[in-house]
Coordinates of C-alpha atoms in Angstrom, one line a residue:
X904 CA -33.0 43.3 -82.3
X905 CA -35.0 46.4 -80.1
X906 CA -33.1 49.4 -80.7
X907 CA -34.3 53.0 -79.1
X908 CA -35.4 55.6 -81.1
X909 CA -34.6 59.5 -80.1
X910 CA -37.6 60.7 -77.8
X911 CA -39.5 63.4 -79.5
X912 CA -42.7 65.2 -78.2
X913 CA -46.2 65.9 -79.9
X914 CA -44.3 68.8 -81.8
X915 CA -42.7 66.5 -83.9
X916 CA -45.8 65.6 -85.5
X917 CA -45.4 69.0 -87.3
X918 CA -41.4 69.8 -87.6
X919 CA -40.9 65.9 -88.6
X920 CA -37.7 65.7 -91.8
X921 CA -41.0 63.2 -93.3
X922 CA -44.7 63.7 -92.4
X923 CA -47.3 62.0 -94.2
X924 CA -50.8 62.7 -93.3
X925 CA -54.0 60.9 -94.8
X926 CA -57.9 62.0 -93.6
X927 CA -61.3 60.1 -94.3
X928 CA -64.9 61.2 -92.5
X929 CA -66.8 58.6 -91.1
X930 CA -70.1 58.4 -90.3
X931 CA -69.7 57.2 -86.5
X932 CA -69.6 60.0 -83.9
X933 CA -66.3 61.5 -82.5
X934 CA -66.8 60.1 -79.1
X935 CA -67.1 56.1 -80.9
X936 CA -64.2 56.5 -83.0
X937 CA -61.9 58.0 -80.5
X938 CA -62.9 55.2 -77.7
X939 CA -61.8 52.5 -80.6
X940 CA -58.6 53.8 -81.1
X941 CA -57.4 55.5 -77.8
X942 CA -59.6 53.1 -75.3
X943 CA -60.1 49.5 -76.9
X944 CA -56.4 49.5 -78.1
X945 CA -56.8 46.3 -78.3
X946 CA -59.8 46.3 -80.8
X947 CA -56.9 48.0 -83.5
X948 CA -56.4 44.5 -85.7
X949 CA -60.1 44.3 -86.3
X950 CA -59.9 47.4 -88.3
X951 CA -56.6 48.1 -89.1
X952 CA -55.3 45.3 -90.6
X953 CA -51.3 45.6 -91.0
X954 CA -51.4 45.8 -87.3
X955 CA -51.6 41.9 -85.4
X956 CA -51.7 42.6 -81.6
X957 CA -51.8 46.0 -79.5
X958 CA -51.6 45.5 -76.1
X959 CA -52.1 48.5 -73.5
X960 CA -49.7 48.7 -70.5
X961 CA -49.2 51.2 -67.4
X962 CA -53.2 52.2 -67.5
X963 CA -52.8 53.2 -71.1
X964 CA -49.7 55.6 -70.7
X965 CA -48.0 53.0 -73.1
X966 CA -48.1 50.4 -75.3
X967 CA -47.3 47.6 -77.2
X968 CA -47.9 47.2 -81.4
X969 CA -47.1 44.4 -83.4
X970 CA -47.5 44.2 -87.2
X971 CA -48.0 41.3 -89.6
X972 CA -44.3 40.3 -90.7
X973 CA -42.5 40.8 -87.4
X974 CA -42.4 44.5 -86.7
X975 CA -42.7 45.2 -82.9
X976 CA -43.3 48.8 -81.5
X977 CA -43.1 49.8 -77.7
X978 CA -44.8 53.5 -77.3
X979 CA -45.5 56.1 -75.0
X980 CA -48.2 58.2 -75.8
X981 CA -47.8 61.7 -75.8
X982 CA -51.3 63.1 -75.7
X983 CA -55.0 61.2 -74.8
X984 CA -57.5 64.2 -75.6
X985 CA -61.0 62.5 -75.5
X986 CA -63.0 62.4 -78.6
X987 CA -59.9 65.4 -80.3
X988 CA -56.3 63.4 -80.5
X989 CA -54.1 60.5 -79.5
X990 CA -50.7 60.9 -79.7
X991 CA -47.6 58.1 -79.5
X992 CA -43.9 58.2 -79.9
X993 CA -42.2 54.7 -80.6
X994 CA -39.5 54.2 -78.0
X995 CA -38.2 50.8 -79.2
X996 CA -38.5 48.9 -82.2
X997 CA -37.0 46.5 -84.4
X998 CA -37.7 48.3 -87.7
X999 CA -34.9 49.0 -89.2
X1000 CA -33.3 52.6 -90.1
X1001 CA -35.7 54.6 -88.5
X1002 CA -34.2 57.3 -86.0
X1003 CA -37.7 58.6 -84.7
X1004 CA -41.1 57.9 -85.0
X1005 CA -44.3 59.5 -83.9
X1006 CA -47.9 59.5 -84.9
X1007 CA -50.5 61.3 -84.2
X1008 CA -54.6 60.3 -84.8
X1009 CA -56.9 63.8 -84.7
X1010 CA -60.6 63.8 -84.5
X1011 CA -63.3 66.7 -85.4
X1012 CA -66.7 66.9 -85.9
X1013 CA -68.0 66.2 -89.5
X1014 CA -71.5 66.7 -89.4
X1015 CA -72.9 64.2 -87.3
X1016 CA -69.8 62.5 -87.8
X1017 CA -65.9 62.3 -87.7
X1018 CA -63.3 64.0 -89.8
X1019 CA -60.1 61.5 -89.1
X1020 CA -56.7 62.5 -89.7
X1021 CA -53.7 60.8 -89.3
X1022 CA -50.4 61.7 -89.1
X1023 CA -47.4 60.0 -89.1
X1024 CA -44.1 61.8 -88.6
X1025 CA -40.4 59.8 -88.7
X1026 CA -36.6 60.6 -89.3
X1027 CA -34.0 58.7 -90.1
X1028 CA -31.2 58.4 -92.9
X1029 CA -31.9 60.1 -96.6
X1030 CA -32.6 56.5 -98.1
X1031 CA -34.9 55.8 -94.5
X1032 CA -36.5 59.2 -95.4
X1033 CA -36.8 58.9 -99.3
X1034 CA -38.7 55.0 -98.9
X1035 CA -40.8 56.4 -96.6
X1036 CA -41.8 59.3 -98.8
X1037 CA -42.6 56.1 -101.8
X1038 CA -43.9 54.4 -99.4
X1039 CA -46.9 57.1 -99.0
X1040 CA -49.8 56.0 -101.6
X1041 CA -49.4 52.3 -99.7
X1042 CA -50.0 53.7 -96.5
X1043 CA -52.7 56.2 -97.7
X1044 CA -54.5 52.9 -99.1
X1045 CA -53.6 51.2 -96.0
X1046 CA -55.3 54.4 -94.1
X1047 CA -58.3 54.4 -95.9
X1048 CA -59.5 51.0 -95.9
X1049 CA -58.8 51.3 -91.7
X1050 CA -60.9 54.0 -91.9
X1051 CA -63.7 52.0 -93.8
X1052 CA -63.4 48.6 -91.5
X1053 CA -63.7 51.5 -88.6
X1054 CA -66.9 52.5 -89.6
X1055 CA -68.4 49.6 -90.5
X1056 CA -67.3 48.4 -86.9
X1057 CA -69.0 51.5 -85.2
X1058 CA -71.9 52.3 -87.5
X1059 CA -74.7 49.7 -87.5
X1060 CA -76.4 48.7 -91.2
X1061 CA -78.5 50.8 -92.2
X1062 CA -81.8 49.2 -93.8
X1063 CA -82.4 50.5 -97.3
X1064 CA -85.1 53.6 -97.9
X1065 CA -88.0 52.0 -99.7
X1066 CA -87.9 51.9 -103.1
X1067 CA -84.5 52.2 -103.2
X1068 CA -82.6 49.7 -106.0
X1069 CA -79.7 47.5 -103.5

């Protein structure tokens, strides 16, 4: 059943009862990475895996996220900054407890490539709030290995240097 979640704004990324935040740097430039995950939404189950479908709607000013075992999340996105952040509140979802829910993807510079963080801020009851708080090394490993299948996706094989041992 598709319950609403409390609207929140981009500030709730920081004042959030839990926020759990995870960073990698790829190799691929700022302006690849944010096209992947602010432009080709739909390109988001080739690299992040726990997510099936995402589906863009009103010229990208929402949108639609489905993960593997039935979770559906309708969005609004709260901030489209090319190549610096993408932003998203959930509006509706069928998760269950959850009161609010927003996450927040910033980019910078990292040498020729991308410093990625992600933040994901929710409320909800004390048991919602504690399981998410456990749940943190998952999604941190969940995070990363995005972050890898990311690269990979934008950054073509390099050959080896001669005389190097692969």
């Amino acid at each position: 059943m598709q319950r609403r979640l409390r609207p929140v704004e981009l500030d709730f990324t920081a004042t959030a009862p839990v926020r759990l935040a995870f960073e990698a740097t790829l190799q691929a430039p700022p302006p690849a990475v944010y096209r992947s995950i602010a432009v080709e939404v739909g390109s988001l189950p080739s690299w992040f895996t726990p997510v099936s479908s995402a589906v863009p709607l009103d010229d990208g000013a929402r949108r639609t996220i489905r993960l593997r075992g039935g979770i559906r999340f309708e969005e609004t996105i709260l901030a489209s900054e090319p190549d610096l952040r993408y932003a998203y509140r959930v509006d509706l979802t069928n998760a269950p407890a959850v009161s609010a829910l927003a996450e927040e993807w910033a980019l910078a510079p990292e040498g020729a490539g991308t410093r990625l963080r992600w933040t994901m801020a929710a409320d909800g009851p004390a048991a919602f709030r504690a399981g998410l708080r456990l749940a943190s090394p998952g999604m941190g490993l969940s995070f990363r290995r995005a972050a890898v299948l990311l690269d990979r996706r934008l950054t073509p094989a390099r050959r080896p240097s001669p005389g190097s041992a692969r």
